XYZ file of C-alpha atoms in Angstrom:
473
model
C 0.000 0.000 0.000
C 1.326 3.451 -0.904
C 0.645 6.625 1.062
C 0.940 9.162 -1.739
C -1.921 11.203 -3.132
C -4.179 9.962 -5.909
C -3.450 13.002 -8.071
C -0.587 11.319 -9.932
C -2.822 8.406 -10.852
C -5.570 10.775 -12.033
C -3.104 12.767 -14.116
C -1.853 9.621 -15.799
C -5.399 8.585 -16.639
C -6.176 12.014 -18.071
C -3.063 11.910 -20.215
C -4.099 8.567 -21.646
C -7.780 9.157 -22.345
C -8.223 12.930 -22.157
C -11.042 14.816 -20.511
C -13.871 13.281 -22.493
C -17.274 14.832 -21.943
C -19.774 12.806 -19.934
C -23.348 12.847 -21.136
C -24.649 11.699 -17.757
C -23.877 12.623 -14.181
C -20.774 11.042 -12.691
C -21.500 9.073 -9.540
C -18.947 8.987 -6.715
C -19.797 6.428 -4.036
C -18.040 6.759 -0.686
C -18.689 5.454 2.801
C -17.362 4.163 6.092
C -16.763 6.322 9.156
C -19.774 7.622 11.041
C -17.643 9.712 13.403
C -16.228 11.746 10.546
C -19.414 12.036 8.501
C -20.142 15.694 9.251
C -16.624 16.734 8.310
C -16.645 14.537 5.205
C -19.961 15.859 4.057
C -19.131 19.542 4.292
C -15.903 19.392 2.295
C -17.824 19.201 -1.042
C -18.777 22.855 -0.507
C -15.209 23.864 -1.313
C -14.820 21.322 -4.135
C -17.988 21.996 -6.151
C -18.298 24.894 -8.586
C -19.995 27.479 -6.370
C -21.039 29.572 -9.349
C -23.569 26.847 -10.204
C -26.376 25.243 -8.143
C -25.473 22.913 -5.268
C -27.997 20.560 -3.662
C -27.525 18.516 -0.488
C -29.735 15.686 0.795
C -29.196 14.019 4.171
C -30.950 11.298 6.146
C -32.495 12.459 9.411
C -29.872 10.575 11.450
C -26.984 12.023 9.378
C -25.829 8.602 8.135
C -26.502 9.179 4.438
C -25.642 12.150 2.255
C -26.005 13.088 -1.396
C -24.345 16.161 -2.879
C -25.317 17.174 -6.417
C -23.157 19.829 -8.030
C -20.815 20.633 -10.913
C -17.082 19.898 -11.009
C -14.808 20.500 -13.996
C -17.877 21.121 -16.125
C -19.460 17.771 -15.236
C -22.481 17.027 -13.048
C -21.399 15.093 -9.952
C -23.442 12.967 -7.539
C -21.273 12.556 -4.437
C -22.814 9.892 -2.219
C -21.826 9.013 1.344
C -23.080 6.209 3.577
C -21.898 5.878 7.186
C -21.965 2.418 8.736
C -18.532 1.777 10.263
C -14.908 2.593 9.520
C -13.984 -0.862 8.228
C -16.551 -0.251 5.482
C -14.304 2.638 4.453
C -11.377 0.272 3.904
C -12.079 -3.265 2.776
C -14.848 -2.702 0.206
C -12.550 -0.121 -1.437
C -9.741 -2.680 -1.508
C -12.034 -5.323 -3.052
C -11.446 -5.448 -6.803
C -13.688 -8.449 -7.497
C -16.976 -6.487 -7.777
C -18.607 -9.524 -6.173
C -22.300 -10.084 -5.526
C -24.344 -6.888 -5.353
C -26.505 -8.315 -2.536
C -23.703 -9.678 -0.354
C -20.306 -8.126 0.023
C -16.995 -9.824 0.654
C -16.483 -8.666 4.218
C -18.543 -10.113 7.059
C -21.647 -10.326 4.890
C -22.178 -6.575 5.194
C -22.773 -6.171 1.494
C -22.555 -3.043 -0.568
C -23.492 0.171 1.150
C -26.857 1.786 0.467
C -27.175 5.299 -0.904
C -29.845 7.936 -1.492
C -31.321 7.510 -4.973
C -29.724 10.353 -6.949
C -32.132 9.966 -9.877
C -35.151 10.418 -7.609
C -34.319 11.339 -3.983
C -38.006 11.088 -3.069
C -37.610 7.307 -3.441
C -35.281 7.487 -0.431
C -37.789 9.505 1.567
C -36.296 12.907 0.784
C -38.722 15.814 0.764
C -38.513 19.204 -0.901
C -35.317 21.213 -0.504
C -35.102 24.719 0.905
C -32.535 27.466 0.441
C -29.839 27.501 3.153
C -26.834 29.810 3.425
C -23.427 28.172 3.955
C -20.233 30.069 4.761
C -16.999 28.290 3.848
C -13.508 28.790 2.465
C -13.277 28.567 -1.323
C -9.903 27.233 -2.398
C -10.222 28.418 -5.991
C -10.697 32.072 -5.067
C -8.742 31.940 -1.788
C -11.609 33.662 0.031
C -14.316 32.871 2.556
C -17.693 33.065 0.857
C -21.360 32.652 1.744
C -23.498 30.763 -0.723
C -27.122 29.702 -0.849
C -27.591 25.996 -1.551
C -30.681 23.784 -1.708
C -30.887 21.356 1.218
C -33.120 18.700 2.792
C -32.079 16.871 5.976
C -35.124 14.687 6.564
C -34.569 11.746 4.206
C -35.520 8.295 5.526
C -33.057 6.775 7.995
C -31.287 3.652 6.707
C -31.377 0.363 8.669
C -28.781 0.224 11.445
C -28.082 -3.523 11.737
C -24.420 -4.017 10.947
C -24.771 -7.383 9.216
C -27.764 -6.655 7.007
C -27.853 -5.138 3.562
C -29.990 -2.153 2.665
C -33.373 -2.825 1.058
C -34.340 -1.639 -2.377
C -35.839 0.423 -3.873
C -35.650 2.726 -0.832
C -31.859 2.896 -1.142
C -29.548 2.195 -4.050
C -26.798 -0.371 -3.443
C -23.463 0.265 -5.126
C -19.786 -0.695 -4.766
C -17.500 2.014 -3.411
C -14.981 4.282 -5.103
C -13.410 5.630 -1.903
C -13.822 5.281 1.834
C -13.146 6.987 5.137
C -11.958 5.427 8.377
C -11.359 6.867 11.838
C -8.286 4.660 12.162
C -5.589 2.996 10.107
C -6.854 -0.388 8.939
C -4.084 -2.055 10.943
C -5.935 -0.912 14.095
C -8.919 -3.191 13.459
C -9.337 -6.588 15.099
C -12.125 -5.845 17.582
C -15.000 -8.200 18.412
C -18.644 -7.761 19.386
C -21.578 -10.181 19.634
C -22.318 -9.581 15.925
C -18.869 -10.767 14.803
C -15.315 -9.528 14.348
C -13.281 -7.497 11.865
C -9.703 -8.781 11.538
C -6.992 -6.351 10.498
C -6.572 -7.990 7.086
C -4.053 -6.759 4.503
C -5.390 -4.207 2.037
C -2.904 -4.129 -0.856
C -5.062 -2.294 -3.395
C -5.677 0.954 -1.547
C -3.815 4.183 -0.848
C -3.954 5.797 2.604
C -4.395 9.564 2.901
C -4.291 11.253 6.315
C -6.805 14.082 6.448
C -7.216 15.722 9.846
C -7.524 15.053 13.564
C -10.710 13.476 14.908
C -11.308 13.764 18.696
C -13.544 11.479 20.762
C -15.251 11.836 24.135
C -16.383 9.709 27.049
C -20.030 10.491 27.788
C -21.769 9.640 31.071
C -25.511 9.607 31.605
C -26.733 12.274 34.032
C -28.116 9.539 36.286
C -24.552 8.725 37.439
C -23.747 10.955 40.426
C -21.043 11.921 42.847
C -22.052 11.151 46.432
C -20.782 11.948 49.923
C -20.135 9.430 52.681
C -23.821 9.524 53.610
C -24.897 8.751 50.033
C -26.247 12.213 49.275
C -26.437 13.340 45.660
C -23.647 15.866 45.031
C -24.041 16.300 41.272
C -22.906 14.687 38.048
C -19.585 12.932 37.498
C -17.104 15.332 35.891
C -13.914 13.280 35.551
C -12.712 9.689 35.329
C -9.152 8.456 35.212
C -8.007 6.267 32.361
C -7.627 3.409 34.850
C -11.258 3.797 35.926
C -12.368 3.836 32.290
C -10.487 0.607 31.631
C -12.031 -0.999 34.705
C -15.506 0.059 33.557
C -15.328 -1.112 29.943
C -13.578 -4.385 30.728
C -16.220 -4.938 33.436
C -13.603 -5.303 36.162
C -15.908 -2.779 37.842
C -19.617 -3.579 37.458
C -21.268 -1.296 40.008
C -20.702 2.455 40.177
C -20.305 2.219 43.963
C -17.022 0.345 43.424
C -15.630 3.621 42.052
C -17.295 5.873 44.634
C -20.328 6.906 42.568
C -24.030 6.083 42.540
C -27.014 5.961 40.179
C -30.407 7.583 40.549
C -33.588 6.100 39.131
C -34.187 9.023 36.767
C -32.284 9.925 33.621
C -31.760 13.542 34.738
C -30.095 12.475 37.992
C -32.132 14.823 40.167
C -33.722 12.240 42.472
C -32.317 11.012 45.752
C -29.830 8.161 45.517
C -31.535 4.785 46.142
C -30.018 1.863 48.002
C -29.065 -0.034 44.852
C -28.021 -1.828 42.767
C -26.035 0.787 40.862
C -25.218 -1.114 37.682
C -22.667 0.196 35.190
C -24.253 -0.048 31.748
C -22.167 0.228 28.582
C -23.121 1.928 25.297
C -20.584 0.656 22.757
C -20.022 0.181 19.032
C -20.167 -2.973 16.935
C -17.149 -4.644 15.331
C -15.715 -2.745 12.365
C -16.334 0.603 14.051
C -13.540 3.159 13.979
C -14.826 4.562 17.267
C -14.454 1.097 18.797
C -10.978 0.691 17.312
C -9.991 4.173 18.541
C -11.199 3.386 22.049
C -9.335 0.073 21.984
C -6.100 1.574 20.655
C -6.024 4.788 22.699
C -7.674 4.126 26.074
C -7.503 0.367 26.705
C -3.830 0.354 27.597
C -3.687 -2.189 30.430
C -6.800 -4.287 29.842
C -6.714 -6.398 26.674
C -10.035 -5.146 25.322
C -13.427 -3.830 26.233
C -16.330 -6.135 27.066
C -17.444 -8.097 24.002
C -20.252 -10.354 25.235
C -23.990 -9.998 24.876
C -25.098 -9.065 28.396
C -28.809 -8.384 28.782
C -29.644 -4.883 30.033
C -25.946 -4.175 30.667
C -24.028 -4.029 27.369
C -25.530 -2.353 24.300
C -23.833 -2.418 20.893
C -24.674 0.030 18.096
C -23.789 0.084 14.408
C -23.244 3.865 14.270
C -22.451 6.868 16.440
C -26.111 7.889 16.390
C -26.988 4.533 18.006
C -24.608 5.171 20.909
C -26.086 8.636 21.302
C -29.657 7.327 21.583
C -28.482 4.599 23.963
C -27.091 7.270 26.269
C -30.144 9.501 26.112
C -32.529 6.547 26.654
C -34.380 6.990 23.368
C -32.633 3.990 21.806
C -31.150 0.808 23.272
C -31.998 0.152 26.923
C -34.873 2.602 27.409
C -35.758 3.118 31.057
C -32.337 1.936 32.248
C -29.827 4.116 34.072
C -26.118 4.230 34.924
C -24.934 4.339 31.308
C -21.538 5.352 29.942
C -20.279 5.325 26.348
C -17.754 6.660 23.880
C -18.622 8.749 20.865
C -16.970 11.247 18.547
C -16.820 14.693 20.089
C -18.950 16.283 17.371
C -21.883 14.038 18.298
C -21.218 14.293 22.024
C -20.929 18.027 22.611
C -23.159 21.014 22.090
C -21.929 23.569 19.598
C -19.893 26.429 21.116
C -21.184 30.002 21.134
C -19.712 30.970 17.756
C -21.609 28.300 15.761
C -24.933 29.204 14.111
C -27.404 27.558 14.136
C -26.703 26.051 17.542
C -26.612 22.268 17.964
C -27.582 20.544 21.214
C -25.430 18.065 23.101
C -26.414 14.452 23.730
C -29.612 14.691 25.790
C -29.604 13.408 29.383
C -25.835 12.866 29.308
C -22.642 14.900 29.366
C -18.999 14.787 28.325
C -16.494 14.196 31.121
C -12.792 14.868 31.460
C -10.274 12.036 31.142
C -7.423 12.466 33.617
C -8.562 16.066 34.041
C -8.707 17.047 30.353
C -10.965 16.888 27.322
C -10.196 17.416 23.641
C -13.188 19.668 22.913
C -14.481 22.206 25.426
C -17.735 23.435 23.928
C -18.552 25.461 27.057
C -16.290 28.306 25.867
C -18.566 31.357 25.817
C -16.549 33.494 23.389
C -18.854 34.204 20.381
C -15.991 35.197 18.048
C -14.752 32.201 16.093
C -11.186 33.433 15.539
C -10.515 33.760 19.274
C -12.884 31.047 20.560
C -11.838 28.116 18.397
C -8.288 27.786 19.824
C -9.812 27.756 23.341
C -12.387 25.109 22.417
C -9.664 22.827 21.026
C -6.837 23.714 23.407
C -6.730 20.328 25.154
C -6.533 18.610 21.775
C -3.997 20.977 20.254
C -1.623 20.864 23.202
C -1.660 17.099 23.696
C -3.430 17.156 27.067
C -6.165 14.978 25.616
C -5.039 11.682 24.054
C -8.445 10.395 22.925
C -8.077 11.192 19.219
C -6.871 9.703 15.949
C -6.176 10.818 12.396
C -9.130 10.499 10.024
C -8.017 8.508 6.976
C -9.295 8.514 3.401
C -8.747 5.327 1.415
C -8.697 5.364 -2.373
C -8.186 2.755 -5.060
C -4.491 2.865 -5.931
C -5.195 2.103 -9.596
C -7.981 4.693 -9.787
C -11.690 4.239 -10.463
C -11.576 4.084 -14.248
C -12.981 7.583 -14.774
C -10.655 10.578 -15.023
C -13.146 13.179 -13.772
C -14.195 10.997 -10.838
C -10.548 10.472 -9.891
C -9.889 14.216 -10.052
C -12.946 14.917 -7.883
C -11.729 12.378 -5.300
C -8.226 13.857 -5.375
C -9.662 17.337 -4.843
C -11.843 16.105 -1.939
C -8.694 14.813 -0.267
C -6.538 17.884 -0.858
C -9.283 20.237 0.368
C -9.797 18.063 3.456
C -6.082 18.475 4.199
C -6.237 22.251 3.782
C -6.009 23.992 7.161
C -8.116 26.982 6.128
C -10.844 24.743 4.684
C -10.996 22.737 7.929
C -11.100 25.834 10.112
C -13.956 27.335 8.098
C -16.300 24.385 7.593
C -19.784 25.589 8.581
C -20.309 23.205 11.492
C -16.740 22.489 12.564
C -15.963 22.709 16.252
C -14.823 19.141 16.874
C -12.267 18.510 14.122
C -8.838 20.002 13.730
C -6.328 20.479 10.948
C -3.169 18.476 11.533
C -0.795 21.493 11.301
C -2.592 23.018 14.323
C -1.746 20.049 16.549
C 1.326 20.748 18.678
C 1.665 17.163 19.916
C 1.330 14.739 17.013
C 0.775 10.973 16.705
C 2.475 8.654 14.251
C 0.206 5.700 14.990
C -3.310 5.378 16.397
C -2.108 3.836 19.662
C 0.809 6.226 20.170
C 0.911 8.864 22.878
C 1.054 12.473 21.620
C 4.627 13.488 20.834
C 5.332 16.568 22.924
C 8.852 16.884 21.522
C 7.368 18.904 18.666
C 6.781 21.790 21.091
C 10.354 22.909 20.492
C 9.711 23.510 16.795
C 6.099 24.712 16.812
C 4.560 28.002 17.827
C 2.704 28.026 21.138
C -0.980 28.725 21.790
């Protein structure tokens, strides 16, 4: 596997066949990471020709996206489907084409996409005009543009081992993928199966930007005094405590000095017990799961992997973990929950983001060893001065719970010169610091050059030696 950009491959293809005109729209099918989906699906703003119409469709749970725009004079349908980071690696590596109804890896099959020929088939309603402010690479300026958008398309199925039905969603093989982690970091197990870290010789790895994660605790988990009185929500856990919790070495919150109320808000008096620790986790093949395993499970071999009724809940996407924590999904009516989720999904938007986005309901982000990568409580409404404060723990290496978001492309190209150029441009724009800093809804991603303590591998500690050669905050 090479780690160079796809641009050289695209240029070679163009030289051989030329920029032939396409009579029909060019489809680009991508998928994989659910943690990075918001970042991935705002980058097309800077890639598309903003002098021409741009339309964006999104499923209500944010797992599917369709961008329709013009690039290099050709109509492009850029499709994204989030189901798990391993889906951003191995289906891209697969050159066999295979069976459209059953894919090569773990029976997951081809990913499903919004029907670009008729989005209404996928439950998409009418679009409305929405203003987006972003950095345009071509003009080297920040611009505001009105696009057409609908974010209420039908949610896709969430089961990790089932294929998407038709005709609601269109099943297609992938041209490129995104993963929260390097594919060598896979190997995790859940009750639904396992995803070994198999070789992937036909893909090229492209590091994009830094993706932070958070530990989220349900509000029902409380600090208590020696008399058992409710003192408020948990604000910090040590890495050792987190390992004890997710390996189930600790199974009752009282073992760690905490307690659980019988209401999701945590406002009631603390009962006598039990005070079960309940886990909201990801299924195998998840980049969030691999990140948690690589970064936080240092002493214990792995997190809990068994089906445990009313204790352990496994979700196919980040949105599933979120609804587990807020009691609208897995384990409704149960308390004492803790989970891991990407920081974008976990936190509320800081003051400078408009429109505002709420945090995970009935739960909150905690510090790990006294720090967090994203502090959305910063009240500064000015983006230029607020953003460094929001991401200070991440930038300075105080928070270790992060990885590099990876894009995986077919080393030999996709067979279409314009599609390959579009993919190459997606990657280069996603690596552009100014683009990252100016994405409309970005408060929980960071451009790699802004990180003062870098990582070479997913499981490596941040390298603080770079402080000597980098400017301070």
